[in-house]
Short mmCIF file of C-alpha atoms in Angstrom, two decimals:
data_model
loop_
_atom_site.label_atom_id
_atom_site.label_comp_id
_atom_site.label_asym_id
_atom_site.label_seq_id
_atom_site.Cartn_x
_atom_site.Cartn_y
_atom_site.Cartn_z
CA UNK R 125 0.00 0.00 0.00
CA UNK R 126 1.26 3.47 -0.86
CA UNK R 127 0.77 6.65 1.12
CA UNK R 128 1.38 9.10 -1.72
CA UNK R 129 -1.54 11.43 -2.36
CA UNK R 130 -3.78 11.49 -5.40
CA UNK R 131 -4.30 15.04 -6.69
CA UNK R 132 -7.86 15.05 -5.29
CA UNK R 133 -6.60 14.18 -1.79
CA UNK R 134 -4.82 17.38 -0.80
CA UNK R 135 -4.45 18.00 2.93
CA UNK R 136 -7.17 19.91 4.76
CA UNK R 137 -6.84 22.08 7.86
CA UNK R 138 -8.44 20.66 11.00
CA UNK R 139 -8.18 21.96 14.58
CA UNK R 140 -8.14 18.36 15.82
CA UNK R 141 -5.28 17.16 13.61
CA UNK R 142 -2.55 18.49 15.92
CA UNK R 143 -3.88 16.35 18.78
CA UNK R 144 -3.41 13.08 16.89
CA UNK R 145 -0.49 10.97 18.12
CA UNK R 146 0.75 7.56 16.98
CA UNK R 147 0.80 5.23 19.99
CA UNK R 148 1.81 1.56 20.32
CA UNK R 149 -1.74 0.38 19.57
CA UNK R 150 -2.58 2.91 16.88
CA UNK R 151 -3.48 6.56 16.59
CA UNK R 152 -4.67 8.30 19.74
CA UNK R 153 -5.20 11.72 21.31
CA UNK R 154 -8.71 12.54 20.08
CA UNK R 155 -11.92 11.80 22.00
CA UNK R 156 -15.06 10.74 20.10
CA UNK R 157 -17.17 13.60 21.45
CA UNK R 158 -19.68 15.96 19.82
CA UNK R 159 -16.94 18.30 18.59
CA UNK R 160 -15.19 15.35 16.93
CA UNK R 161 -18.42 14.23 15.26
CA UNK R 162 -19.00 17.74 13.86
CA UNK R 163 -15.44 17.87 12.54
CA UNK R 164 -15.78 14.47 10.87
CA UNK R 165 -18.93 15.59 9.09
CA UNK R 166 -17.27 18.86 8.02
CA UNK R 167 -14.21 17.13 6.60
CA UNK R 168 -16.31 14.53 4.80
CA UNK R 169 -18.30 17.32 3.16
CA UNK R 170 -15.12 19.15 2.11
CA UNK R 171 -13.74 15.97 0.57
CA UNK R 172 -17.01 14.97 -1.05
CA UNK R 173 -16.56 11.60 0.61
CA UNK R 174 -18.83 8.91 1.96
CA UNK R 175 -17.98 7.09 5.18
CA UNK R 176 -18.46 3.30 5.40
CA UNK R 177 -18.12 1.29 8.63
CA UNK R 178 -18.02 -2.44 9.13
CA UNK R 179 -20.23 -4.08 11.76
CA UNK R 180 -17.16 -4.86 13.90
CA UNK R 181 -16.03 -1.25 14.21
CA UNK R 182 -16.14 0.75 17.46
CA UNK R 183 -19.67 2.00 18.26
CA UNK R 184 -18.74 5.66 17.75
CA UNK R 185 -17.37 4.86 14.28
CA UNK R 186 -20.54 2.97 13.37
CA UNK R 187 -22.69 5.84 14.63
CA UNK R 188 -20.90 8.52 12.57
CA UNK R 189 -20.85 6.47 9.34
CA UNK R 190 -23.08 7.04 6.33
CA UNK R 191 -23.46 3.28 5.90
CA UNK R 192 -22.81 0.32 8.23
CA UNK R 193 -22.72 -3.30 7.13
CA UNK R 194 -20.69 -6.29 5.95
CA UNK R 195 -17.67 -5.84 3.73
CA UNK R 196 -19.30 -6.95 0.47
CA UNK R 197 -22.43 -4.88 1.05
CA UNK R 198 -20.29 -1.83 1.80
CA UNK R 199 -18.12 -2.40 -1.27
CA UNK R 200 -21.21 -2.55 -3.45
CA UNK R 201 -22.49 0.65 -1.82
CA UNK R 202 -19.12 2.25 -2.57
CA UNK R 203 -19.45 1.31 -6.24
CA UNK R 204 -22.90 2.89 -6.55
CA UNK R 205 -22.29 5.94 -4.35
CA UNK R 206 -22.14 9.32 -6.12
CA UNK R 207 -19.12 10.37 -4.06
CA UNK R 208 -15.69 10.00 -5.67
CA UNK R 209 -13.88 9.37 -2.38
CA UNK R 210 -14.65 6.38 -0.14
CA UNK R 211 -13.47 6.27 3.48
CA UNK R 212 -13.66 2.60 4.52
CA UNK R 213 -13.56 1.94 8.26
CA UNK R 214 -12.69 -1.72 8.29
CA UNK R 215 -9.59 -3.77 7.53
CA UNK R 216 -7.29 -3.82 4.53
CA UNK R 217 -8.88 -6.55 2.40
CA UNK R 218 -12.24 -4.77 2.71
CA UNK R 219 -10.85 -1.50 1.39
CA UNK R 220 -9.18 -3.50 -1.42
CA UNK R 221 -12.53 -5.04 -2.36
CA UNK R 222 -14.09 -1.59 -2.49
CA UNK R 223 -11.27 -0.43 -4.76
CA UNK R 224 -11.72 -3.50 -6.98
CA UNK R 225 -15.41 -2.65 -7.45
CA UNK R 226 -14.73 1.12 -7.68
CA UNK R 227 -11.46 1.37 -9.65
CA UNK R 228 -11.91 5.04 -10.52
CA UNK R 229 -12.59 6.20 -6.97
CA UNK R 230 -10.14 7.06 -4.21
CA UNK R 231 -10.50 4.57 -1.35
CA UNK R 232 -9.03 5.53 2.03
CA UNK R 233 -8.36 3.22 4.98
CA UNK R 234 -7.92 5.30 8.18
CA UNK R 235 -4.99 3.15 9.33
CA UNK R 236 -3.06 1.11 6.77
CA UNK R 237 -1.93 -1.24 9.56
CA UNK R 238 -5.48 -2.59 10.00
CA UNK R 239 -4.88 -6.08 8.65
CA UNK R 240 -6.72 -9.40 8.99
CA UNK R 241 -5.41 -12.69 10.37
CA UNK R 242 -7.82 -14.66 8.16
CA UNK R 243 -6.84 -12.89 4.94
CA UNK R 244 -3.19 -13.32 5.91
CA UNK R 245 -3.60 -17.08 6.41
CA UNK R 246 -3.07 -17.73 2.67
CA UNK R 247 -0.84 -15.92 0.20
CA UNK R 248 -1.03 -15.81 -3.58
CA UNK R 249 2.08 -18.01 -3.81
CA UNK R 250 0.53 -20.59 -1.50
CA UNK R 251 -2.65 -20.64 -3.57
CA UNK R 252 -0.64 -21.09 -6.80
CA UNK R 253 1.13 -24.07 -5.28
CA UNK R 254 -2.16 -25.56 -4.07
CA UNK R 255 -3.69 -25.15 -7.52
CA UNK R 256 -0.72 -26.93 -9.07
CA UNK R 257 -1.48 -29.94 -6.84
CA UNK R 258 -5.11 -29.93 -8.11
CA UNK R 259 -4.92 -28.50 -11.66
CA UNK R 260 -8.55 -29.34 -12.55
CA UNK R 261 -10.08 -27.99 -9.34
CA UNK R 262 -12.41 -25.03 -8.97
CA UNK R 263 -11.10 -22.47 -6.47
CA UNK R 264 -13.69 -20.89 -4.18
CA UNK R 265 -12.41 -18.05 -2.01
CA UNK R 266 -14.17 -16.33 0.84
CA UNK R 267 -14.35 -12.56 0.32
CA UNK R 268 -12.08 -12.25 3.37
CA UNK R 269 -8.99 -12.58 1.17
CA UNK R 270 -6.46 -10.26 -0.44
CA UNK R 271 -6.86 -8.90 -3.95
CA UNK R 272 -3.98 -11.11 -5.13
CA UNK R 273 -5.77 -14.23 -3.87
CA UNK R 274 -9.09 -13.14 -5.40
CA UNK R 275 -7.26 -12.71 -8.71
CA UNK R 276 -6.32 -16.42 -8.62
CA UNK R 277 -9.85 -17.45 -7.65
CA UNK R 278 -12.58 -18.89 -9.87
CA UNK R 279 -15.55 -17.85 -7.71
CA UNK R 280 -15.73 -15.82 -4.53
CA UNK R 281 -18.30 -16.44 -1.80
CA UNK R 282 -19.62 -14.95 1.41
CA UNK R 283 -20.57 -16.84 4.56
CA UNK R 284 -24.23 -16.42 3.64
CA UNK R 285 -23.91 -17.94 0.15
CA UNK R 286 -20.89 -20.26 0.44
CA UNK R 287 -23.10 -23.35 0.44
CA UNK R 288 -24.98 -22.17 -2.65
CA UNK R 289 -21.77 -21.26 -4.51
CA UNK R 290 -20.21 -24.69 -3.88
CA UNK R 291 -23.48 -26.45 -4.72
CA UNK R 292 -23.48 -24.68 -8.11
CA UNK R 293 -20.23 -26.42 -9.11
CA UNK R 294 -20.64 -29.77 -10.94
CA UNK R 295 -20.47 -32.64 -8.47
CA UNK R 296 -17.57 -34.31 -10.26
CA UNK R 297 -15.31 -31.25 -9.98
CA UNK R 298 -12.84 -31.00 -7.11
CA UNK R 299 -13.24 -27.81 -5.08
CA UNK R 300 -10.49 -25.96 -3.25
CA UNK R 301 -12.14 -23.85 -0.53
CA UNK R 302 -10.21 -21.14 1.26
CA UNK R 303 -9.12 -19.74 3.58
CA UNK R 304 -11.40 -20.38 6.57
CA UNK R 305 -11.40 -23.96 7.85
CA UNK R 306 -14.52 -23.51 9.98
CA UNK R 307 -16.60 -22.03 7.16
CA UNK R 308 -15.24 -24.80 4.93
CA UNK R 309 -16.34 -27.42 7.45
CA UNK R 310 -19.80 -25.83 7.51
CA UNK R 311 -20.00 -25.98 3.70
CA UNK R 312 -18.88 -29.63 3.64
CA UNK R 313 -21.44 -30.49 6.33
CA UNK R 314 -24.26 -28.74 4.46
CA UNK R 315 -23.43 -30.02 0.98
CA UNK R 316 -22.16 -33.49 1.93
CA UNK R 317 -19.44 -32.95 -0.64
CA UNK R 318 -16.42 -35.24 -0.26
CA UNK R 319 -14.28 -33.72 -3.03
CA UNK R 320 -14.02 -30.43 -1.15
CA UNK R 321 -10.53 -29.59 0.10
CA UNK R 322 -10.37 -26.92 2.80
CA UNK R 323 -7.44 -24.64 3.56
CA UNK R 324 -6.42 -24.62 7.24
CA UNK R 325 -6.86 -20.89 7.85
CA UNK R 326 -8.79 -19.08 10.53
CA UNK R 327 -9.75 -15.73 11.99
CA UNK R 328 -7.94 -15.60 15.33
CA UNK R 329 -10.92 -13.87 16.96
CA UNK R 330 -13.59 -16.28 15.75
CA UNK R 331 -11.40 -19.32 16.33
CA UNK R 332 -11.03 -18.22 19.94
CA UNK R 333 -14.78 -18.53 20.59
CA UNK R 334 -14.71 -22.16 21.61
CA UNK R 335 -17.28 -24.87 22.19
CA UNK R 336 -16.72 -25.10 25.94
CA UNK R 337 -17.58 -21.43 26.38
CA UNK R 338 -20.65 -21.80 24.22
CA UNK R 339 -21.87 -24.86 26.13
CA UNK R 340 -21.33 -23.16 29.48
CA UNK R 341 -23.18 -20.04 28.36
CA UNK R 342 -26.03 -22.14 26.98
CA UNK R 343 -26.38 -23.97 30.29
CA UNK R 344 -26.50 -20.66 32.19
CA UNK R 345 -29.05 -19.25 29.73
CA UNK R 346 -31.32 -22.19 28.85
CA UNK R 347 -33.96 -20.06 27.12
CA UNK R 348 -31.57 -18.01 24.98
CA UNK R 349 -31.25 -18.33 21.23
CA UNK R 350 -27.78 -18.87 19.75
CA UNK R 351 -26.51 -16.73 16.86
CA UNK R 352 -23.27 -18.33 15.69
CA UNK R 353 -21.04 -17.10 12.88
CA UNK R 354 -19.77 -20.00 10.72
CA UNK R 355 -16.18 -18.72 11.10
CA UNK R 356 -16.37 -19.58 14.80
CA UNK R 357 -14.57 -22.55 16.25
CA UNK R 358 -17.76 -23.30 18.22
CA UNK R 359 -20.09 -23.71 15.21
CA UNK R 360 -19.81 -27.50 15.31
CA UNK R 361 -20.41 -27.45 19.07
CA UNK R 362 -23.57 -25.41 18.56
CA UNK R 363 -24.96 -28.02 16.18
CA UNK R 364 -23.91 -30.77 18.59
CA UNK R 365 -25.81 -29.07 21.43
CA UNK R 366 -28.87 -28.93 19.21
CA UNK R 367 -28.47 -32.54 18.14
CA UNK R 368 -28.18 -33.70 21.75
CA UNK R 369 -31.24 -31.71 22.79
CA UNK R 370 -29.27 -29.44 25.13
CA UNK R 371 -30.59 -26.49 23.12
CA UNK R 372 -33.75 -26.72 20.97
CA UNK R 373 -32.75 -26.94 17.30
CA UNK R 374 -34.93 -24.00 16.34
CA UNK R 375 -32.90 -21.76 18.66
CA UNK R 376 -29.53 -22.52 17.05
CA UNK R 377 -28.83 -20.34 14.02
CA UNK R 378 -25.58 -20.41 12.02
CA UNK R 379 -25.58 -16.95 10.44
CA UNK R 380 -23.48 -14.38 8.63
CA UNK R 381 -23.39 -10.97 10.27
CA UNK R 382 -26.03 -9.77 7.82
CA UNK R 383 -28.10 -12.82 8.68
CA UNK R 384 -27.76 -12.01 12.37
CA UNK R 385 -29.21 -8.56 11.79
CA UNK R 386 -32.14 -9.98 9.83
CA UNK R 387 -32.79 -12.53 12.58
CA UNK R 388 -32.54 -9.83 15.27
CA UNK R 389 -35.17 -7.71 13.52
CA UNK R 390 -37.46 -10.72 13.21
CA UNK R 391 -36.98 -11.57 16.86
CA UNK R 392 -37.65 -8.00 17.92
CA UNK R 393 -40.82 -7.89 15.85
CA UNK R 394 -42.14 -11.17 17.32
CA UNK R 395 -43.71 -9.79 20.48
CA UNK R 396 -44.97 -13.19 21.57
CA UNK R 397 -41.59 -14.89 21.26
CA UNK R 398 -40.50 -17.04 24.18
CA UNK R 399 -36.89 -15.95 23.86
CA UNK R 400 -35.94 -12.43 24.85
CA UNK R 401 -32.24 -13.16 25.04
CA UNK R 402 -29.63 -14.18 22.47
CA UNK R 403 -26.09 -15.47 22.90
CA UNK R 404 -23.94 -14.13 20.07
CA UNK R 405 -20.81 -15.90 18.83
CA UNK R 406 -18.90 -13.41 16.70
CA UNK R 407 -16.72 -10.32 17.13
CA UNK R 408 -18.17 -8.13 19.89
CA UNK R 409 -18.55 -5.06 17.66
CA UNK R 410 -21.58 -6.77 16.14
CA UNK R 411 -23.51 -6.33 19.39
CA UNK R 412 -23.93 -2.61 18.74
CA UNK R 413 -25.88 -3.16 15.52
CA UNK R 414 -27.90 -6.05 16.99
CA UNK R 415 -28.94 -3.96 19.99
CA UNK R 416 -29.89 -1.08 17.71
CA UNK R 417 -31.95 -3.44 15.55
CA UNK R 418 -33.87 -4.97 18.50
CA UNK R 419 -33.36 -2.93 21.68
CA UNK R 420 -35.91 -4.97 23.60
CA UNK R 421 -33.85 -8.17 23.19
CA UNK R 422 -30.91 -8.95 25.49
CA UNK R 423 -27.92 -9.71 23.25
CA UNK R 424 -24.88 -11.06 25.09
CA UNK R 425 -21.51 -12.24 23.73
CA UNK R 426 -20.49 -15.85 24.10
CA UNK R 427 -16.96 -14.49 24.59
CA UNK R 428 -16.71 -10.84 25.65
CA UNK R 429 -12.98 -10.88 24.81
CA UNK R 430 -13.64 -11.58 21.13
CA UNK R 431 -12.46 -8.17 19.93
CA UNK R 432 -10.43 -7.72 16.74
CA UNK R 433 -7.37 -5.58 17.44
CA UNK R 434 -7.13 -4.68 13.75
CA UNK R 435 -10.72 -3.42 13.53
CA UNK R 436 -10.21 -1.34 16.64
CA UNK R 437 -7.24 0.50 15.11
CA UNK R 438 -9.84 2.58 13.32
CA UNK R 439 -10.76 5.07 16.03
CA UNK R 440 -11.54 8.76 16.48
CA UNK R 441 -7.93 9.86 16.03
CA UNK R 442 -7.29 7.63 13.00
CA UNK R 443 -10.39 8.98 11.29
CA UNK R 444 -9.38 12.60 11.83
CA UNK R 445 -5.88 11.92 10.48
CA UNK R 446 -7.35 10.16 7.45
CA UNK R 447 -9.80 12.94 6.62
CA UNK R 448 -7.39 15.80 7.26
CA UNK R 449 -4.35 14.33 5.49
CA UNK R 450 -6.04 12.21 2.82
CA UNK R 451 -4.37 9.01 4.09
CA UNK R 452 -4.06 6.04 3.74
CA UNK R 453 -5.09 5.48 0.12
CA UNK R 454 -5.50 1.90 -1.10
CA UNK R 455 -4.24 0.89 -4.53
CA UNK R 456 -4.75 -2.36 -6.47
CA UNK R 457 -2.84 -3.05 -9.68
CA UNK R 458 -5.27 -2.85 -12.63
CA UNK R 459 -4.60 -6.40 -13.90
CA UNK R 460 -5.04 -7.82 -10.37
CA UNK R 461 -8.23 -5.79 -9.93
CA UNK R 462 -9.66 -6.99 -13.25
CA UNK R 463 -9.14 -10.67 -12.41
CA UNK R 464 -10.36 -10.23 -8.83
CA UNK R 465 -13.46 -8.40 -10.04
CA UNK R 466 -14.25 -11.33 -12.34
CA UNK R 467 -14.27 -13.79 -9.41
CA UNK R 468 -16.64 -11.54 -7.46
CA UNK R 469 -18.87 -11.07 -10.51
CA UNK R 470 -19.16 -14.84 -11.03
CA UNK R 471 -20.44 -15.15 -7.47
CA UNK R 472 -23.06 -12.46 -8.05
CA UNK R 473 -24.17 -14.17 -11.27
CA UNK R 474 -24.89 -17.37 -9.33
CA UNK R 475 -27.34 -15.38 -7.21
CA UNK R 476 -27.86 -14.58 -3.56
CA UNK R 477 -24.53 -12.80 -2.98
CA UNK R 478 -25.71 -12.02 0.53
CA UNK R 479 -24.62 -8.92 2.36
CA UNK R 480 -21.08 -10.03 3.02
CA UNK R 481 -19.10 -12.09 5.50
#
């Protein structure tokens, strides 16, 4: 990633910029108060920019954003937005995806160091080597991958449509699924496909939400529903609990983050529902959107330590620096972007692209 400025990203004066410092855990020195919110809106207007925030971002970042959602949904919003500058509050692969779908727009990531352990779990060179071992295979990549990996992919998928994407591939074709081993296990379980090879990658946050914690929480909250992201290490345990009758099957839902929001709205609208509490197995930033969607429902994390350090690098100070200085701009080589865009487009052509991861 480069930090040189495009001509349209000249620096802007901001009274808060001088307070920004670079600490060991990211930018700091600015409080997310009313004055900060006013300054963010002013700088966005001066830049003619739209602000996108992922569901795992800090609550104050979600609240100030023009749009909040999953990475694919936000990237598609970026492509259709009238603004020529996109400020993407998320992690690096997400900003790359927005750039892939909006090649003529400037895409800014408020802190270029906001990476992703899942996207980093496979490189383009590793995928090339894997493809050489299975030359006739179809490569299916989760959207949580780098642009270089997407460029070597046949079809992308999201957690909400991964099963449908794999099911669309002829049964006699070998499938290489990457990079998340837990999502891959979910797809294999749902499709019953034996010629599906799964890369052994994981999101360190989701992998850390384990089955023992889930079972203990379920025992303490016997009437709660379970919303479990398929990236979680506890997804299999959730289905086991349902199969053993420890939790009624209808209360166990394996869902993408977009699916969780849909389910939360349905639960909030069902006034006669027996369950007024939900245990949520995903990154804790998601709780903010769930509670906004259904404030009368008690949403609690399965693991309250499941916080992504990379997501949380995008904070009040990082956003001010980004908007004032026009940094950090994300670039994707045109040939890489063209091939990566094709793999995303093939997914959309299959149907039901979902709202993202």
